[in-house]
PDB file of C-alpha atoms in Angstrom:
ATOM      1  CA  UNK A   1      53.434-179.951-154.504  1.00 78.00           C
ATOM      2  CA  UNK A   2      52.586-178.946-150.965  1.00 91.00           C
ATOM      3  CA  UNK A   3      51.997-181.717-148.428  1.00 93.00           C
ATOM      4  CA  UNK A   4      50.730-181.843-144.893  1.00 94.00           C
ATOM      5  CA  UNK A   5      51.527-184.666-142.446  1.00 94.00           C
ATOM      6  CA  UNK A   6      49.145-185.366-139.574  1.00 95.00           C
ATOM      7  CA  UNK A   7      48.511-187.913-136.859  1.00 94.00           C
ATOM      8  CA  UNK A   8      44.986-189.033-136.073  1.00 95.00           C
ATOM      9  CA  UNK A   9      44.290-190.441-132.611  1.00 95.00           C
ATOM     10  CA  UNK A  10      41.271-191.885-130.879  1.00 94.00           C
ATOM     11  CA  UNK A  11      40.738-192.884-127.254  1.00 94.00           C
ATOM     12  CA  UNK A  12      37.625-194.624-125.959  1.00 93.00           C
ATOM     13  CA  UNK A  13      36.606-196.426-122.777  1.00 94.00           C
ATOM     14  CA  UNK A  14      34.458-199.515-123.279  1.00 94.00           C
ATOM     15  CA  UNK A  15      33.041-202.332-121.196  1.00 95.00           C
ATOM     16  CA  UNK A  16      35.170-205.500-121.074  1.00 96.00           C
ATOM     17  CA  UNK A  17      34.087-208.637-122.877  1.00 97.00           C
ATOM     18  CA  UNK A  18      35.969-211.283-120.900  1.00 97.00           C
ATOM     19  CA  UNK A  19      37.222-211.927-117.371  1.00 97.00           C
ATOM     20  CA  UNK A  20      40.202-214.207-116.733  1.00 97.00           C
ATOM     21  CA  UNK A  21      41.318-215.762-113.448  1.00 97.00           C
ATOM     22  CA  UNK A  22      43.563-218.570-112.219  1.00 97.00           C
ATOM     23  CA  UNK A  23      42.666-221.467-109.939  1.00 97.00           C
ATOM     24  CA  UNK A  24      45.431-223.354-108.109  1.00 97.00           C
ATOM     25  CA  UNK A  25      44.689-226.623-106.322  1.00 97.00           C
ATOM     26  CA  UNK A  26      47.388-228.036-104.049  1.00 96.00           C
ATOM     27  CA  UNK A  27      48.151-231.180-102.077  1.00 96.00           C
ATOM     28  CA  UNK A  28      50.858-232.058 -99.564  1.00 95.00           C
ATOM     29  CA  UNK A  29      51.679-235.183 -97.609  1.00 95.00           C
ATOM     30  CA  UNK A  30      54.656-237.184 -96.395  1.00 94.00           C
ATOM     31  CA  UNK A  31      53.648-239.993 -98.753  1.00 94.00           C
ATOM     32  CA  UNK A  32      54.125-239.355-102.455  1.00 93.00           C
ATOM     33  CA  UNK A  33      51.203-241.473-103.667  1.00 95.00           C
ATOM     34  CA  UNK A  34      48.881-239.846-101.144  1.00 96.00           C
ATOM     35  CA  UNK A  35      49.910-236.424-102.426  1.00 95.00           C
ATOM     36  CA  UNK A  36      49.311-237.425-106.048  1.00 95.00           C
ATOM     37  CA  UNK A  37      45.960-239.027-105.224  1.00 96.00           C
ATOM     38  CA  UNK A  38      44.720-235.939-103.380  1.00 96.00           C
ATOM     39  CA  UNK A  39      45.923-233.710-106.205  1.00 96.00           C
ATOM     40  CA  UNK A  40      44.050-235.783-108.770  1.00 96.00           C
ATOM     41  CA  UNK A  41      40.879-235.830-106.682  1.00 96.00           C
ATOM     42  CA  UNK A  42      40.922-232.051-106.151  1.00 96.00           C
ATOM     43  CA  UNK A  43      41.646-231.432-109.818  1.00 96.00           C
ATOM     44  CA  UNK A  44      38.722-233.699-110.777  1.00 96.00           C
ATOM     45  CA  UNK A  45      36.461-231.793-108.375  1.00 95.00           C
ATOM     46  CA  UNK A  46      37.555-228.537-109.967  1.00 96.00           C
ATOM     47  CA  UNK A  47      36.776-229.852-113.456  1.00 95.00           C
ATOM     48  CA  UNK A  48      33.340-231.033-112.358  1.00 96.00           C
ATOM     49  CA  UNK A  49      32.511-227.662-110.854  1.00 96.00           C
ATOM     50  CA  UNK A  50      33.598-225.891-114.039  1.00 96.00           C
ATOM     51  CA  UNK A  51      31.523-228.331-116.079  1.00 96.00           C
ATOM     52  CA  UNK A  52      28.449-227.217-114.105  1.00 95.00           C
ATOM     53  CA  UNK A  53      29.169-223.613-115.137  1.00 95.00           C
ATOM     54  CA  UNK A  54      30.031-224.426-118.757  1.00 94.00           C
ATOM     55  CA  UNK A  55      27.562-221.875-120.162  1.00 95.00           C
ATOM     56  CA  UNK A  56      29.416-219.011-118.467  1.00 96.00           C
ATOM     57  CA  UNK A  57      32.929-220.202-119.356  1.00 96.00           C
ATOM     58  CA  UNK A  58      34.541-219.099-122.615  1.00 95.00           C
ATOM     59  CA  UNK A  59      37.478-221.474-122.226  1.00 95.00           C
ATOM     60  CA  UNK A  60      39.636-223.164-119.610  1.00 96.00           C
ATOM     61  CA  UNK A  61      43.226-224.358-119.845  1.00 96.00           C
ATOM     62  CA  UNK A  62      45.621-226.235-117.588  1.00 94.00           C
ATOM     63  CA  UNK A  63      48.485-223.768-117.409  1.00 88.00           C
ATOM     64  CA  UNK A  64      50.738-225.472-114.878  1.00 91.00           C
ATOM     65  CA  UNK A  65      51.478-228.775-113.133  1.00 93.00           C
ATOM     66  CA  UNK A  66      54.041-228.755-110.332  1.00 93.00           C
ATOM     67  CA  UNK A  67      55.076-231.717-108.179  1.00 93.00           C
ATOM     68  CA  UNK A  68      58.236-231.742-106.073  1.00 92.00           C
ATOM     69  CA  UNK A  69      59.715-233.315-102.944  1.00 92.00           C
ATOM     70  CA  UNK A  70      60.503-231.159 -99.944  1.00 91.00           C
ATOM     71  CA  UNK A  71      63.934-232.044 -98.612  1.00 90.00           C
ATOM     72  CA  UNK A  72      65.842-231.466 -95.419  1.00 85.00           C
ATOM     73  CA  UNK A  73      69.528-232.023 -94.710  1.00 80.00           C
ATOM     74  CA  UNK A  74      70.598-233.017 -98.165  1.00 80.00           C
ATOM     75  CA  UNK A  75      68.305-235.419 -99.998  1.00 81.00           C
ATOM     76  CA  UNK A  76      66.141-236.539 -97.103  1.00 88.00           C
ATOM     77  CA  UNK A  77      62.529-236.115 -98.264  1.00 89.00           C
ATOM     78  CA  UNK A  78      60.195-234.750 -95.603  1.00 92.00           C
ATOM     79  CA  UNK A  79      57.062-234.318 -97.734  1.00 94.00           C
ATOM     80  CA  UNK A  80      55.745-234.100-101.261  1.00 94.00           C
ATOM     81  CA  UNK A  81      53.962-231.026-102.620  1.00 95.00           C
ATOM     82  CA  UNK A  82      51.933-230.747-105.790  1.00 96.00           C
ATOM     83  CA  UNK A  83      49.797-228.148-107.524  1.00 96.00           C
ATOM     84  CA  UNK A  84      47.740-227.778-110.689  1.00 96.00           C
ATOM     85  CA  UNK A  85      46.969-224.338-112.133  1.00 97.00           C
ATOM     86  CA  UNK A  86      43.939-223.792-114.352  1.00 97.00           C
ATOM     87  CA  UNK A  87      43.261-220.582-116.271  1.00 97.00           C
ATOM     88  CA  UNK A  88      39.564-219.832-116.684  1.00 97.00           C
ATOM     89  CA  UNK A  89      38.077-217.244-119.046  1.00 97.00           C
ATOM     90  CA  UNK A  90      34.449-216.201-118.442  1.00 97.00           C
ATOM     91  CA  UNK A  91      32.120-214.220-120.692  1.00 97.00           C
ATOM     92  CA  UNK A  92      29.051-214.214-118.420  1.00 95.00           C
ATOM     93  CA  UNK A  93      29.878-211.611-115.765  1.00 95.00           C
ATOM     94  CA  UNK A  94      26.599-212.250-113.935  1.00 93.00           C
ATOM     95  CA  UNK A  95      27.891-215.715-113.008  1.00 94.00           C
ATOM     96  CA  UNK A  96      31.485-214.667-112.379  1.00 95.00           C
ATOM     97  CA  UNK A  97      31.315-213.812-108.682  1.00 93.00           C
ATOM     98  CA  UNK A  98      29.400-216.962-107.739  1.00 93.00           C
ATOM     99  CA  UNK A  99      31.760-219.136-109.805  1.00 95.00           C
ATOM    100  CA  UNK A 100      34.902-217.680-108.242  1.00 95.00           C
ATOM    101  CA  UNK A 101      33.592-218.029-104.714  1.00 94.00           C
ATOM    102  CA  UNK A 102      32.427-221.599-105.384  1.00 94.00           C
ATOM    103  CA  UNK A 103      35.915-222.476-106.606  1.00 95.00           C
ATOM    104  CA  UNK A 104      37.530-220.731-103.643  1.00 93.00           C
ATOM    105  CA  UNK A 105      35.300-222.799-101.356  1.00 93.00           C
ATOM    106  CA  UNK A 106      37.008-226.041-102.393  1.00 93.00           C
ATOM    107  CA  UNK A 107      39.659-227.793-100.299  1.00 93.00           C
ATOM    108  CA  UNK A 108      43.218-226.432-100.664  1.00 95.00           C
ATOM    109  CA  UNK A 109      42.265-224.116-103.519  1.00 96.00           C
ATOM    110  CA  UNK A 110      43.453-220.646-104.375  1.00 95.00           C
ATOM    111  CA  UNK A 111      41.710-218.236-106.755  1.00 96.00           C
ATOM    112  CA  UNK A 112      43.511-215.258-108.296  1.00 96.00           C
ATOM    113  CA  UNK A 113      41.893-212.581-110.454  1.00 93.00           C
ATOM    114  CA  UNK A 114      40.030-211.520-112.401  1.00 95.00           C
ATOM    115  CA  UNK A 115      41.651-209.464-115.098  1.00 95.00           C
ATOM    116  CA  UNK A 116      39.235-207.807-117.504  1.00 96.00           C
ATOM    117  CA  UNK A 117      39.935-207.899-121.240  1.00 95.00           C
ATOM    118  CA  UNK A 118      38.505-207.537-124.714  1.00 96.00           C
ATOM    119  CA  UNK A 119      38.529-210.295-127.308  1.00 94.00           C
ATOM    120  CA  UNK A 120      41.469-209.955-129.742  1.00 91.00           C
ATOM    121  CA  UNK A 121      39.018-209.678-132.649  1.00 93.00           C
ATOM    122  CA  UNK A 122      36.645-207.300-130.879  1.00 95.00           C
ATOM    123  CA  UNK A 123      34.875-204.876-133.282  1.00 95.00           C
ATOM    124  CA  UNK A 124      35.858-202.110-130.865  1.00 94.00           C
ATOM    125  CA  UNK A 125      39.380-202.120-132.330  1.00 93.00           C
ATOM    126  CA  UNK A 126      38.080-201.708-135.889  1.00 93.00           C
ATOM    127  CA  UNK A 127      35.792-198.879-134.827  1.00 94.00           C
ATOM    128  CA  UNK A 128      38.702-197.171-133.090  1.00 94.00           C
ATOM    129  CA  UNK A 129      40.874-197.391-136.225  1.00 92.00           C
ATOM    130  CA  UNK A 130      38.108-195.891-138.354  1.00 94.00           C
ATOM    131  CA  UNK A 131      37.666-193.072-135.868  1.00 95.00           C
ATOM    132  CA  UNK A 132      41.422-192.379-135.879  1.00 94.00           C
ATOM    133  CA  UNK A 133      41.424-192.156-139.681  1.00 95.00           C
ATOM    134  CA  UNK A 134      38.483-189.757-139.554  1.00 96.00           C
ATOM    135  CA  UNK A 135      40.387-187.645-137.027  1.00 96.00           C
ATOM    136  CA  UNK A 136      43.438-187.548-139.335  1.00 96.00           C
ATOM    137  CA  UNK A 137      41.330-186.389-142.285  1.00 96.00           C
ATOM    138  CA  UNK A 138      39.597-183.730-140.182  1.00 96.00           C
ATOM    139  CA  UNK A 139      42.934-182.487-138.863  1.00 96.00           C
ATOM    140  CA  UNK A 140      44.431-182.275-142.356  1.00 96.00           C
ATOM    141  CA  UNK A 141      41.434-180.276-143.574  1.00 96.00           C
ATOM    142  CA  UNK A 142      41.739-177.977-140.575  1.00 96.00           C
ATOM    143  CA  UNK A 143      45.395-177.286-141.283  1.00 94.00           C
ATOM    144  CA  UNK A 144      44.691-176.705-144.969  1.00 94.00           C
ATOM    145  CA  UNK A 145      41.806-174.326-144.225  1.00 94.00           C
ATOM    146  CA  UNK A 146      44.031-172.340-141.878  1.00 93.00           C
ATOM    147  CA  UNK A 147      46.445-171.859-144.814  1.00 92.00           C
ATOM    148  CA  UNK A 148      43.666-170.910-147.219  1.00 93.00           C
ATOM    149  CA  UNK A 149      44.046-174.228-149.059  1.00 94.00           C
ATOM    150  CA  UNK A 150      42.158-177.476-149.605  1.00 95.00           C
ATOM    151  CA  UNK A 151      43.097-181.123-149.222  1.00 95.00           C
ATOM    152  CA  UNK A 152      43.396-182.754-152.635  1.00 95.00           C
ATOM    153  CA  UNK A 153      44.908-186.218-152.317  1.00 95.00           C
ATOM    154  CA  UNK A 154      45.992-188.858-149.784  1.00 95.00           C
ATOM    155  CA  UNK A 155      49.629-189.807-150.286  1.00 94.00           C
ATOM    156  CA  UNK A 156      50.274-192.161-147.409  1.00 93.00           C
ATOM    157  CA  UNK A 157      48.427-193.759-144.501  1.00 93.00           C
ATOM    158  CA  UNK A 158      50.215-195.851-141.888  1.00 90.00           C
ATOM    159  CA  UNK A 159      48.920-197.599-138.812  1.00 78.00           C
ATOM    160  CA  UNK A 160      51.265-197.473-135.783  1.00 76.00           C
ATOM    161  CA  UNK A 161      49.020-200.001-134.052  1.00 49.00           C
ATOM    162  CA  UNK A 162      46.031-200.333-131.790  1.00 45.00           C
ATOM    163  CA  UNK A 163      46.110-201.512-128.166  1.00 44.00           C
ATOM    164  CA  UNK A 164      45.008-201.104-124.601  1.00 45.00           C
ATOM    165  CA  UNK A 165      46.917-198.357-122.869  1.00 45.00           C
ATOM    166  CA  UNK A 166      46.606-199.771-119.350  1.00 40.00           C
ATOM    167  CA  UNK A 167      47.453-203.103-117.797  1.00 41.00           C
ATOM    168  CA  UNK A 168      44.554-205.159-116.442  1.00 38.00           C
ATOM    169  CA  UNK A 169      44.138-204.756-112.707  1.00 36.00           C
ATOM    170  CA  UNK A 170      43.324-207.711-110.470  1.00 36.00           C
ATOM    171  CA  UNK A 171      40.134-206.909-108.572  1.00 35.00           C
ATOM    172  CA  UNK A 172      39.546-210.145-106.679  1.00 36.00           C
ATOM    173  CA  UNK A 173      42.494-211.461-104.711  1.00 35.00           C
ATOM    174  CA  UNK A 174      43.141-214.998-103.577  1.00 34.00           C
ATOM    175  CA  UNK A 175      41.059-217.155-101.288  1.00 37.00           C
ATOM    176  CA  UNK A 176      42.575-220.158 -99.605  1.00 37.00           C
ATOM    177  CA  UNK A 177      40.803-222.650 -97.426  1.00 40.00           C
ATOM    178  CA  UNK A 178      38.435-225.494 -97.037  1.00 39.00           C
ATOM    179  CA  UNK A 179      34.708-225.797 -97.588  1.00 38.00           C
ATOM    180  CA  UNK A 180      34.460-227.871 -94.439  1.00 41.00           C
ATOM    181  CA  UNK A 181      36.231-225.216 -92.406  1.00 38.00           C
ATOM    182  CA  UNK A 182      33.727-222.498 -93.291  1.00 42.00           C
ATOM    183  CA  UNK A 183      30.625-224.568 -93.788  1.00 45.00           C
ATOM    184  CA  UNK A 184      27.681-223.789 -96.062  1.00 49.00           C
ATOM    185  CA  UNK A 185      27.686-222.690 -99.695  1.00 52.00           C
ATOM    186  CA  UNK A 186      29.476-219.769-101.246  1.00 50.00           C
ATOM    187  CA  UNK A 187      27.822-216.368-100.683  1.00 57.00           C
ATOM    188  CA  UNK A 188      26.761-214.112-103.525  1.00 69.00           C
ATOM    189  CA  UNK A 189      29.411-211.716-104.793  1.00 77.00           C
ATOM    190  CA  UNK A 190      28.853-208.911-107.279  1.00 83.00           C
ATOM    191  CA  UNK A 191      31.932-207.688-109.174  1.00 87.00           C
ATOM    192  CA  UNK A 192      32.259-204.382-111.027  1.00 90.00           C
ATOM    193  CA  UNK A 193      33.967-204.874-114.416  1.00 93.00           C
ATOM    194  CA  UNK A 194      36.899-202.572-115.116  1.00 93.00           C
ATOM    195  CA  UNK A 195      36.294-200.443-118.226  1.00 94.00           C
ATOM    196  CA  UNK A 196      38.926-200.901-120.915  1.00 95.00           C
ATOM    197  CA  UNK A 197      40.740-197.948-122.466  1.00 95.00           C
ATOM    198  CA  UNK A 198      41.198-198.531-126.203  1.00 95.00           C
ATOM    199  CA  UNK A 199      43.498-196.317-128.242  1.00 93.00           C
ATOM    200  CA  UNK A 200      44.108-196.091-131.976  1.00 93.00           C
ATOM    201  CA  UNK A 201      46.480-193.918-133.996  1.00 94.00           C
ATOM    202  CA  UNK A 202      47.283-193.413-137.673  1.00 94.00           C
ATOM    203  CA  UNK A 203      49.777-191.244-139.499  1.00 93.00           C
ATOM    204  CA  UNK A 204      48.820-189.723-142.841  1.00 95.00           C
ATOM    205  CA  UNK A 205      50.240-187.434-145.525  1.00 95.00           C
ATOM    206  CA  UNK A 206      48.018-185.393-147.853  1.00 96.00           C
ATOM    207  CA  UNK A 207      48.607-182.998-150.719  1.00 95.00           C
ATOM    208  CA  UNK A 208      46.932-179.606-150.525  1.00 94.00           C
ATOM    209  CA  UNK A 209      46.437-176.774-152.936  1.00 94.00           C
ATOM    210  CA  UNK A 210      48.877-173.891-152.876  1.00 91.00           C
ATOM    211  CA  UNK A 211      48.601-172.070-149.534  1.00 89.00           C
ATOM    212  CA  UNK A 212      47.507-168.480-149.465  1.00 83.00           C
ATOM    213  CA  UNK A 213      50.243-166.949-147.341  1.00 80.00           C
ATOM    214  CA  UNK A 214      49.355-163.363-148.159  1.00 70.00           C
TER     215      UNK A 214
END
């Protein structure tokens, strides 16, 4: 029995489906309760703003709470600092720029992102796997034809995995400031989504008829 082993690969660039960014609200004061009160108020304001954009938001998660005293000369506390980090995932890119600028326009707020991604269950991955299998079959037939033979049977098909070949790139860096300091509402901002490079690969073994090596 003569066998041929091939690798089928597929690479495709597609539009992203989601955009993810982080929002960090902070508070600082010499008095601990004042710091905690300001942090709660700014976090509540953030939640209310996100509620107003609920249709554009896929999900939001509190990904970090940090409160600590600032000390000097041993244990002498000079101030208290607190922050809350919220991760926001948006599916409506038309609203993304306005939402990020509106968040950045809040008091003592930082915005980091976005990173562009596909959903884990995106049909793009399935389509890429099918295309890689088709490429493996075509390659096996090409090799067999070159030897004057034909592919007869599939012996083995393995999937090394499917994934993005490049790390997401932040395209909108942080803003920090106060709405009162700048005055007015947030300006319009149009963002250009970063296309995602999807790769798929399979390894396959086929039997072929006896080669014609004459």
